[in-house]
Amino acid sequence: MADTIDEKTGTGRTEQIRDTSSSDRDFRLEEIDLNSNRDAKIKNPLAGIPHDALMRNVEDFAREREMTDLTDLLKKGAQIAQRPSEFETIEGLTDREREVLRDEVLHRWRQPKALYFTVILCSIGAAVQGWDQTGSNGANLSFPQEFGIPDTEFLDAAKTIPNPNFTHNLWLVGLINGAPYLASALLGCWISDPLNNFFGRRGVIFFSGIFCLLSVIGSGLSQNWWELFITRILLGIGMGSKASTIPIYAAENVPASIRGGLVMCWQLWTAFGIFLGFSANLAVQDVGRITWRLQLGSAFIPAIPLVIGIYYCPESPRWYMKKGMYRKAYNSYIRLRNDPVLAARDLYYVHAQLIEESHIIGKSSYLVRFVELFTIPRVRRATLASFTVMLAQQMCGINIIAFYSSSVFVQAGSSPRTALLASWGFGLVNFVFAFPAVWTIDTFGRRALLLFTFPNMAWTLLACGLCFYIPEDSKAHLGMIALFIFLFAAFYSPGEGPVPFTYSAEVFPLSHREVGMSWAVATCLFWAFVLSLTWPRMVAAMTPTGAFGFYAGLNVTALVMIFFWVPETKQRTLEELDYIFAVPTAKHMRYQANVAFPYFVQKYIVRNKNAKLEPLYQMDKNLAEGQARSASISEKP
């Protein structure tokens, strides 16, 4: 069952999601269990349907959806979706239509302006997130004194004996810093599902933008620590709902071939927002007692174009389809694709896969959908994978630097101004090194980037911690600490930086996408709160060397979790991922341990040039031929 809205009356109704024709079922050559895909096959839901039956199905679909004026176009789209590698032989296609189909392979970045405008608006939302995160970084050097909770013991913990208020001050500073992440994890992320249901993706982004606009202004005007705490709680409501929605919105709008590169703009521009936040911290460093107010309040700047620009973007076609508004979905696709035939193809293909999803999922309430994250096997595997990559983002220790770099550098012996400059350098490295992921995330894949970067983040953090043993009066002391922090950021930015939000936005079926993303983002931001809360106390109790060493060990742990629990998703449509996550976790783990790891040892350690990797997934013939053709065309000069 699926909720729909009558476009003429505006009233709500409930209708059964059903096949447009029994022929779809009658002529399927093979059924794949989307809860237990033990053969790891990836299937085109239109494969095996005879031409005449497919055309009848399209006619029924167009009639039921009141789109009979588009019947001929939908027939073309259905044939292309069924035989993506054979579009040159499909009768009735114009030269223009064949040309745009070729361009999908030869010029995959040649996309409509509306698509790029949508991605830019999503990027601005990410910049808001990053700037919000770093405002408190510089403010940590002054707001505690303003409110009578000095944390000088934290900044100099390795050298002094703490006074009786030491522990209290550390926890209070950590609580204020972590308040947005606590509110996001407990409230902001979870309200995004019902908000999306009623207001759509754009409405939720507008809602969250208002919170991010007003709350940061309020934080800069706070007169005591609890007012600051409350405004940062309100900020967390906006941050959580925005972070749970924008990556989904981007993932649903962009083509599969460049989805990773465009959806990862969330992280690229979060990194840019972090850089802007550090720049703002540095710019107002010498204005006196209101420095921290300007550092916190300046984050309102990118929120203004976000709340204005979002209503110039098309709504997600998949959200319209979820609501039964197929005409509006087609109109959105028209704005997001280079030709109407591409819009018709994507509309019908997504519809066909939604039928497959409905066979195992159906309709459920919000609470039931949350429970189903852990009970429906296909959804549970996506829940585990998204949990792993999101938790790993905090296990890697990046937010040690994002939240507390100024304090870390002061503890390393720098002046406040030097600490802000060093933090600015970290923000610049974080932003610049995120750019390679735009191309590599869809080439090498999400999983490969993670497996490459986590070992490197582990040794750079460990080296950074050991550099605290260098005598403080040595010029190498601060320089080496900064060097390894910058190297850590350089490895983080193209790997664990862009992957978690991109990955989590794509792995859930449409029926559970909002609540699944809420779960994933809540996981990430809850542990960000834990990190923010505990770091001041941890560094005081364990010394910087011990604390950095602890997070280096967590990087190794995260690497093992990713190796066993995170499947690859690159260049798959959102609907094809149903088959990826239908493969049992045990089968995936056995493959990694018994096939993938021995191959890695043979190829990269033993240097056996003849080593071959037996693939886990077996693609449907149509999909395999289509990918092979795409690869061969791409390789031509």
XYZ file of C-alpha atoms in Angstrom:
637
model
C 0.000 0.000 0.000
C 1.174 3.557 -0.554
C -0.159 6.950 0.458
C -1.116 9.153 -2.469
C -2.700 12.562 -2.868
C -5.390 13.345 -5.387
C -3.938 16.199 -7.409
C -7.372 17.542 -8.370
C -8.967 17.607 -4.936
C -5.898 17.789 -2.734
C -7.390 15.110 -0.519
C -5.484 12.132 0.760
C -6.255 8.591 -0.233
C -4.608 5.212 0.012
C -4.051 3.003 -2.975
C -2.545 -0.402 -3.500
C 0.781 -0.327 -5.317
C 0.254 -2.959 -7.963
C 1.678 -4.165 -11.202
C 0.350 -2.337 -14.231
C -0.218 -5.701 -15.876
C -0.101 -9.331 -14.879
C 2.133 -9.783 -17.923
C 5.026 -8.342 -15.904
C 4.873 -11.343 -13.625
C 3.994 -13.893 -16.279
C 7.032 -13.252 -18.431
C 9.756 -12.661 -15.871
C 12.487 -15.180 -16.637
C 13.698 -15.311 -13.064
C 12.513 -14.045 -9.713
C 15.084 -12.862 -7.185
C 14.288 -12.815 -3.493
C 15.054 -9.248 -2.388
C 15.379 -10.465 1.186
C 17.815 -13.283 0.469
C 19.688 -12.924 -2.808
C 22.051 -15.837 -2.160
C 23.309 -15.947 -5.742
C 24.252 -12.228 -5.569
C 22.508 -11.496 -8.870
C 21.592 -7.978 -9.973
C 18.491 -7.992 -12.157
C 16.735 -5.524 -14.419
C 13.065 -5.694 -13.296
C 11.978 -5.335 -16.939
C 14.194 -8.143 -18.239
C 12.451 -11.041 -19.909
C 9.167 -9.282 -20.663
C 8.246 -9.770 -24.361
C 7.961 -6.619 -26.409
C 4.192 -6.790 -26.893
C 3.586 -7.438 -23.201
C 5.865 -4.565 -22.227
C 4.004 -2.212 -24.564
C 0.666 -3.289 -23.070
C 2.049 -2.678 -19.584
C 3.124 0.820 -20.576
C -0.305 1.567 -22.033
C -1.963 0.386 -18.806
C 0.494 2.436 -16.765
C -0.142 5.592 -18.801
C -3.906 5.142 -18.537
C -3.886 4.522 -14.773
C -1.592 7.486 -14.138
C -3.523 9.803 -16.483
C -0.504 10.233 -18.747
C -1.951 8.893 -22.017
C -0.593 11.934 -23.882
C 2.887 10.571 -23.107
C 2.221 6.952 -24.062
C 4.524 6.899 -27.110
C 7.325 8.559 -25.165
C 6.882 6.171 -22.251
C 7.057 3.217 -24.643
C 10.418 4.458 -25.884
C 11.604 4.962 -22.323
C 10.500 1.478 -21.268
C 12.353 -0.138 -24.178
C 15.523 1.790 -23.344
C 15.229 0.808 -19.689
C 14.718 -2.835 -20.640
C 17.629 -2.963 -23.114
C 20.081 -0.205 -22.163
C 22.874 -1.672 -24.279
C 20.750 -1.903 -27.436
C 19.187 1.532 -27.716
C 20.775 2.044 -31.164
C 18.496 -0.706 -32.528
C 15.253 0.478 -30.929
C 12.784 1.596 -33.560
C 11.223 5.031 -33.323
C 14.071 6.849 -31.577
C 15.061 10.131 -33.179
C 18.656 11.097 -33.912
C 18.455 13.599 -31.053
C 17.329 10.902 -28.615
C 20.131 8.551 -29.652
C 22.606 11.385 -29.273
C 21.586 12.178 -25.687
C 21.807 8.473 -24.838
C 25.348 8.382 -26.173
C 26.187 11.536 -24.233
C 25.244 9.790 -20.996
C 28.392 7.718 -21.503
C 30.678 10.041 -23.439
C 29.832 13.254 -21.567
C 28.321 12.159 -18.286
C 28.910 15.565 -16.652
C 26.898 17.347 -19.358
C 23.729 17.822 -17.318
C 20.882 20.394 -17.249
C 21.280 23.679 -15.425
C 18.397 22.801 -13.093
C 20.269 19.713 -11.901
C 23.405 21.672 -11.136
C 21.410 24.449 -9.477
C 19.840 21.823 -7.227
C 23.253 20.427 -6.325
C 24.565 23.949 -5.649
C 21.688 24.610 -3.236
C 22.424 21.313 -1.517
C 26.050 22.394 -1.321
C 25.061 25.639 0.370
C 23.145 23.571 2.925
C 26.315 21.599 3.554
C 28.338 24.810 3.943
C 25.860 25.903 6.623
C 26.561 22.619 8.416
C 30.322 23.092 8.278
C 30.282 26.725 9.378
C 27.991 25.870 12.276
C 30.487 23.224 13.408
C 33.521 25.484 13.502
C 32.070 28.621 15.051
C 32.465 27.077 18.487
C 36.040 26.023 17.710
C 37.403 29.558 17.945
C 34.793 30.607 20.522
C 36.177 27.969 22.906
C 39.136 30.275 23.531
C 36.972 33.034 25.040
C 33.307 32.254 25.756
C 34.045 30.123 28.877
C 35.717 33.093 30.553
C 32.821 35.346 29.542
C 30.353 33.107 31.383
C 32.515 32.313 34.377
C 33.482 28.774 33.360
C 37.163 29.202 32.486
C 38.715 26.186 30.853
C 42.352 27.238 31.105
C 42.964 23.980 32.921
C 41.877 22.169 29.748
C 44.212 24.190 27.600
C 47.137 23.549 29.954
C 46.050 20.232 31.448
C 49.370 18.501 30.886
C 51.251 21.019 32.993
C 49.065 21.978 35.920
C 47.287 20.311 38.788
C 43.542 20.864 38.279
C 41.550 22.863 40.804
C 38.325 21.505 42.356
C 36.205 22.972 39.557
C 38.380 21.453 36.846
C 36.242 18.436 35.966
C 32.996 20.435 36.154
C 34.361 23.047 33.754
C 35.527 20.429 31.278
C 32.146 18.691 31.144
C 30.254 22.000 30.832
C 32.400 23.234 27.938
C 31.991 19.845 26.260
C 28.209 19.918 26.797
C 27.830 23.371 25.213
C 29.983 22.373 22.261
C 28.081 19.122 21.786
C 24.551 20.498 22.278
C 23.701 20.731 18.532
C 24.754 17.132 17.976
C 22.752 15.883 20.936
C 19.644 17.709 19.699
C 20.221 16.437 16.169
C 20.606 12.831 17.275
C 17.626 12.814 19.629
C 15.186 15.068 17.756
C 16.337 16.816 14.575
C 17.100 13.661 12.599
C 13.931 11.846 13.616
C 11.459 14.603 12.783
C 12.775 14.642 9.217
C 10.745 11.520 8.339
C 7.286 12.922 9.179
C 8.303 16.333 7.842
C 9.373 14.754 4.547
C 6.109 12.849 4.403
C 4.003 15.992 4.639
C 6.164 18.730 3.098
C 8.559 16.970 0.719
C 12.309 17.314 0.464
C 12.255 21.032 -0.334
C 9.927 21.856 2.528
C 12.174 20.149 5.061
C 15.255 21.943 3.722
C 13.437 25.282 4.085
C 12.340 24.361 7.625
C 15.857 23.416 8.662
C 17.332 26.500 7.037
C 15.137 28.747 9.188
C 16.396 27.033 12.352
C 20.004 27.333 11.206
C 19.482 31.008 10.386
C 17.837 32.212 13.589
C 19.513 29.989 16.166
C 23.079 31.053 15.351
C 22.067 34.702 15.613
C 20.577 33.878 19.004
C 23.782 32.146 20.119
C 25.766 35.282 19.368
C 23.358 37.312 21.532
C 23.379 34.920 24.519
C 23.893 36.488 27.930
C 24.753 33.368 29.935
C 25.853 29.797 29.318
C 22.392 28.241 29.509
C 20.989 30.654 26.893
C 23.889 29.640 24.684
C 23.108 25.988 25.399
C 19.421 26.441 24.430
C 20.201 28.242 21.155
C 22.636 25.489 20.233
C 19.963 22.898 20.988
C 17.688 24.736 18.521
C 20.528 24.772 16.020
C 20.732 20.998 16.349
C 17.080 20.612 15.306
C 17.863 22.356 12.027
C 21.177 20.571 11.531
C 19.681 17.125 12.066
C 16.691 17.511 9.750
C 18.882 19.134 7.086
C 21.623 16.508 7.222
C 18.989 13.754 7.005
C 17.278 15.264 3.959
C 19.757 17.039 1.685
C 21.858 13.964 0.761
C 18.647 12.017 -0.007
C 17.338 14.896 -2.105
C 20.564 15.028 -4.110
C 20.799 11.232 -4.478
C 17.236 10.980 -5.806
C 17.740 13.726 -8.375
C 21.052 12.884 -10.032
C 21.840 10.092 -12.557
C 23.505 6.941 -11.247
C 26.705 7.426 -13.289
C 27.609 10.640 -11.434
C 25.555 10.222 -8.265
C 28.565 9.738 -6.024
C 30.418 12.718 -7.465
C 27.453 15.054 -7.016
C 26.006 13.727 -3.772
C 29.455 13.847 -2.167
C 29.289 17.611 -2.694
C 27.596 17.479 0.719
C 30.971 16.682 2.257
C 32.967 18.858 -0.136
C 30.955 21.899 0.805
C 30.753 20.907 4.451
C 34.539 21.065 4.276
C 34.245 24.443 2.559
C 31.904 25.619 5.305
C 34.433 24.450 7.896
C 37.094 26.440 6.060
C 34.844 29.529 5.964
C 34.136 29.098 9.663
C 37.835 29.010 10.462
C 38.340 32.053 8.216
C 35.619 33.938 10.094
C 37.143 32.911 13.425
C 40.465 34.321 12.317
C 38.994 37.492 10.797
C 37.299 38.596 14.042
C 39.991 37.348 16.402
C 41.100 40.819 17.505
C 37.784 42.646 17.990
C 37.717 42.254 21.769
C 35.111 40.756 24.093
C 32.547 40.194 21.332
C 34.918 37.970 19.356
C 33.206 34.746 20.343
C 29.779 36.252 19.589
C 30.815 37.043 16.022
C 32.444 33.628 15.643
C 29.221 31.878 16.614
C 26.791 34.238 14.903
C 28.538 34.536 11.534
C 27.191 31.119 10.475
C 23.872 32.772 9.557
C 25.397 34.051 6.297
C 25.124 30.899 4.114
C 21.678 30.061 5.525
C 20.123 33.060 3.728
C 20.626 31.843 0.132
C 19.600 28.348 1.236
C 16.125 29.332 2.445
C 15.571 31.608 -0.563
C 16.932 29.360 -3.291
C 15.417 26.015 -2.357
C 12.011 26.831 -3.867
C 13.590 27.427 -7.258
C 14.634 23.757 -7.304
C 12.475 20.859 -8.571
C 11.056 18.473 -5.999
C 12.427 14.931 -5.920
C 10.690 12.809 -8.616
C 10.889 9.739 -6.401
C 9.088 11.592 -3.595
C 6.298 12.488 -6.034
C 6.112 8.841 -7.139
C 5.931 7.717 -3.529
C 2.906 9.977 -3.202
C 1.360 8.715 -6.444
C 1.885 12.050 -8.241
C 3.455 10.622 -11.384
C 2.725 13.613 -13.610
C 4.600 15.883 -11.243
C 7.380 13.312 -11.033
C 7.706 13.386 -14.819
C 7.780 17.193 -14.802
C 10.612 17.117 -12.282
C 12.516 14.611 -14.397
C 12.056 16.904 -17.414
C 13.962 19.623 -15.535
C 16.613 17.196 -14.274
C 17.385 15.276 -17.474
C 18.679 16.326 -20.886
C 15.744 14.997 -22.925
C 12.135 13.892 -22.358
C 13.020 10.345 -23.402
C 15.461 10.136 -20.488
C 12.751 11.424 -18.172
C 10.326 8.785 -19.461
C 12.923 6.031 -19.140
C 13.787 6.881 -15.544
C 10.143 7.308 -14.583
C 9.122 3.888 -15.846
C 12.236 2.082 -14.637
C 11.890 3.467 -11.103
C 8.204 2.550 -11.131
C 9.023 -1.035 -12.129
C 11.509 -1.413 -9.288
C 9.106 0.150 -6.791
C 6.731 -2.678 -7.655
C 9.492 -5.139 -6.726
C 10.113 -3.325 -3.433
C 6.409 -3.357 -2.573
C 6.382 -7.154 -2.701
C 8.698 -7.375 0.312
C 7.930 -4.142 2.143
C 4.491 -2.703 1.443
C 3.148 0.176 3.528
C 3.809 0.758 7.210
C 3.539 3.500 9.816
C 6.487 5.611 10.955
C 7.103 3.536 14.086
C 6.768 0.282 12.166
C 9.186 1.545 9.497
C 11.740 2.223 12.215
C 11.336 -1.297 13.587
C 11.626 -2.660 10.046
C 15.092 -1.124 9.777
C 16.163 -4.088 11.910
C 13.647 -6.780 10.906
C 13.381 -6.781 7.084
C 16.590 -8.485 5.881
C 17.175 -6.244 2.840
C 16.656 -3.098 4.929
C 18.601 -4.457 7.909
C 21.734 -4.891 5.802
C 21.483 -1.287 4.641
C 21.007 -0.237 8.271
C 24.159 -2.094 9.305
C 26.234 -0.687 6.452
C 25.094 2.912 6.997
C 25.621 2.555 10.751
C 29.164 1.359 10.106
C 30.223 4.200 7.816
C 28.562 6.850 9.994
C 30.035 5.524 13.225
C 33.417 5.284 11.521
C 33.298 9.017 10.769
C 33.451 9.676 14.507
C 35.778 6.749 15.280
C 38.355 8.200 12.887
C 38.695 11.288 15.113
C 38.117 14.028 12.554
C 35.929 16.020 14.909
C 38.695 16.179 17.488
C 40.209 18.694 15.108
C 36.994 20.223 13.750
C 35.713 20.991 17.274
C 38.880 21.516 19.283
C 41.817 22.251 16.979
C 42.365 25.733 18.428
C 42.532 24.273 21.930
C 44.808 21.438 20.766
C 47.267 23.872 19.177
C 47.246 26.120 22.259
C 48.007 23.076 24.368
C 50.868 22.309 21.977
C 52.398 25.649 22.918
C 51.078 28.103 20.313
C 49.519 31.494 20.922
C 45.765 31.873 20.365
C 46.372 33.670 17.067
C 48.787 30.979 15.861
C 46.282 28.336 16.923
C 43.588 29.988 14.799
C 45.986 30.200 11.858
C 46.854 26.520 12.205
C 43.140 25.676 12.414
C 42.565 27.724 9.282
C 45.264 25.649 7.574
C 43.490 22.474 8.645
C 40.239 23.787 7.166
C 41.981 24.614 3.884
C 43.561 21.150 3.608
C 40.232 19.527 4.458
C 38.526 21.448 1.659
C 41.194 21.130 -1.053
C 41.691 17.392 -0.617
C 37.948 16.741 -0.832
C 37.998 17.658 -4.540
C 39.576 14.414 -5.803
C 36.612 12.475 -4.421
C 34.314 14.144 -6.985
C 35.950 11.928 -9.619
C 37.300 8.992 -7.611
C 34.120 8.145 -5.688
C 32.386 6.894 -8.855
C 35.573 5.447 -10.353
C 37.249 3.604 -7.497
C 34.081 3.335 -5.428
C 32.963 4.166 -1.899
C 34.350 1.025 -0.294
C 37.763 1.257 -1.968
C 38.253 4.853 -0.804
C 37.485 3.852 2.776
C 39.810 0.854 2.755
C 42.634 3.024 1.425
C 42.248 6.015 3.729
C 41.606 4.429 7.127
C 45.082 2.870 7.575
C 46.622 6.207 6.632
C 44.447 8.102 9.101
C 45.515 5.652 11.819
C 49.261 6.185 11.431
C 49.006 9.969 11.024
C 46.990 10.308 14.247
C 49.435 8.077 16.097
C 52.364 10.100 14.771
C 50.633 13.327 15.808
C 50.222 12.047 19.359
C 53.855 10.952 19.568
C 54.997 14.412 18.451
C 53.827 15.788 21.805
C 56.939 14.083 23.223
C 59.149 16.471 21.240
C 60.426 19.140 23.663
C 58.131 22.134 23.592
C 61.010 24.586 23.231
C 61.938 22.910 19.951
C 60.678 24.493 16.735
C 59.808 21.016 15.533
C 57.266 20.502 18.335
C 54.371 22.569 16.974
C 55.418 22.146 13.360
C 55.350 18.354 13.445
C 52.028 18.251 15.299
C 50.503 20.550 12.674
C 52.076 18.526 9.842
C 50.527 15.243 10.916
C 47.151 16.888 11.586
C 47.235 18.275 8.050
C 48.224 14.870 6.633
C 45.384 13.280 8.592
C 42.949 15.776 7.026
C 44.400 15.106 3.569
C 43.639 11.378 3.909
C 40.242 11.942 5.530
C 38.843 14.345 2.940
C 38.667 12.070 -0.144
C 37.598 8.980 1.841
C 35.696 8.917 5.112
C 34.759 12.549 4.534
C 32.450 12.219 1.499
C 31.459 8.558 1.709
C 29.175 8.277 4.805
C 26.474 10.770 3.794
C 26.648 9.767 0.113
C 26.467 6.091 0.991
C 23.685 6.364 3.557
C 21.538 8.470 1.224
C 21.525 5.754 -1.450
C 21.411 2.380 0.324
C 17.816 2.355 1.644
C 14.739 1.528 -0.467
C 12.412 4.443 -1.165
C 9.885 3.217 1.410
C 12.468 3.476 4.208
C 14.792 6.140 2.830
C 13.800 8.962 5.191
C 13.748 6.923 8.393
C 16.902 5.090 7.302
C 18.755 8.325 6.704
C 17.454 9.624 10.038
C 18.964 6.557 11.707
C 22.275 7.020 9.915
C 22.644 10.735 10.627
C 21.476 10.316 14.225
C 24.190 7.682 14.655
C 26.829 10.042 13.293
C 25.749 13.101 15.255
C 25.119 11.258 18.525
C 28.686 10.008 18.534
C 29.836 13.484 17.499
C 28.160 14.688 20.697
C 29.923 11.962 22.680
C 33.266 12.974 21.172
C 32.617 16.661 21.841
C 31.565 15.961 25.410
C 34.409 13.609 26.313
C 37.434 15.044 24.503
C 38.290 17.771 27.050
C 38.145 15.229 29.879
C 39.914 12.547 27.837
C 42.876 14.716 26.885
C 43.258 15.810 30.506
C 43.181 12.239 31.813
C 45.118 10.442 29.054
C 47.437 13.254 27.856
C 47.313 14.284 24.183
C 49.535 11.354 23.202
C 47.227 8.814 24.808
C 44.082 10.431 23.407
C 45.406 10.584 19.848
C 46.691 7.017 20.167
C 43.233 5.906 21.313
C 41.632 7.311 18.160
C 44.365 5.774 16.010
C 43.290 2.398 17.392
C 39.651 3.182 16.610
C 40.651 3.791 12.985
C 41.967 0.250 12.769
C 38.769 -1.091 14.323
C 36.663 0.868 11.850
C 38.732 -0.515 8.968
C 37.861 -4.087 9.957
C 34.157 -3.233 10.314
C 34.065 -1.608 6.874
C 35.888 -4.542 5.282
C 33.239 -7.028 6.402
C 29.995 -5.023 6.543
C 30.051 -2.386 3.787
C 29.168 -3.486 0.206
C 30.155 -1.406 -2.808
C 27.462 0.793 -4.406
C 29.254 2.707 -7.149
C 27.445 3.300 -10.465
C 24.330 1.374 -9.443
C 20.902 2.947 -9.719
C 19.136 3.357 -6.408
C 16.825 0.549 -7.453
C 19.628 -1.870 -8.398
C 20.932 -1.546 -4.854
C 17.938 -3.627 -3.757
C 19.785 -6.619 -5.204
C 23.121 -5.670 -3.635
C 21.598 -5.510 -0.155
C 19.590 -8.655 -0.705
C 22.853 -10.626 -0.486
C 23.090 -12.142 3.043
C 25.672 -10.502 5.319
C 27.269 -13.870 6.064
C 27.834 -14.501 2.343
C 29.364 -11.038 1.934
C 31.684 -11.592 4.910
C 32.794 -15.030 3.662
C 33.559 -13.551 0.263
C 35.684 -10.780 1.757
C 37.599 -13.182 4.012
C 38.035 -16.086 1.579
C 38.261 -14.351 -1.802
C 38.888 -10.595 -1.594
C 41.547 -10.613 1.140
C 43.646 -13.452 -0.392
C 43.460 -11.615 -3.727
C 44.722 -8.419 -2.091
C 47.638 -10.300 -0.522
C 48.546 -11.993 -3.802
C 48.309 -8.876 -5.931
C 49.725 -6.151 -3.700
C 51.989 -7.968 -1.235
C 53.216 -11.059 -3.102
C 53.037 -8.982 -6.330
C 51.470 -11.793 -8.315
C 50.487 -10.183 -11.625
C 48.301 -13.135 -12.552
C 46.061 -12.850 -9.499
C 42.398 -12.529 -10.444
C 39.443 -11.465 -8.321
C 36.311 -13.525 -8.753
C 33.390 -11.039 -8.577
C 30.752 -11.437 -5.901
C 27.832 -9.991 -7.866
C 26.535 -11.570 -11.068
C 24.750 -8.998 -13.198
C 21.710 -9.558 -15.324
C 22.727 -9.950 -18.986
C 21.195 -6.609 -20.028
C 22.923 -4.720 -17.224
C 26.240 -6.456 -17.849
C 26.188 -5.661 -21.547
C 25.201 -2.068 -20.836
C 28.084 -1.565 -18.432
C 30.552 -3.244 -20.786
C 29.404 -1.011 -23.607
C 29.709 2.089 -21.415
C 33.220 1.113 -20.433
C 34.293 0.494 -24.040
C 32.882 3.808 -25.249
C 34.507 5.677 -22.382
C 37.906 4.254 -23.295
C 37.740 5.525 -26.887
C 39.786 8.686 -27.582
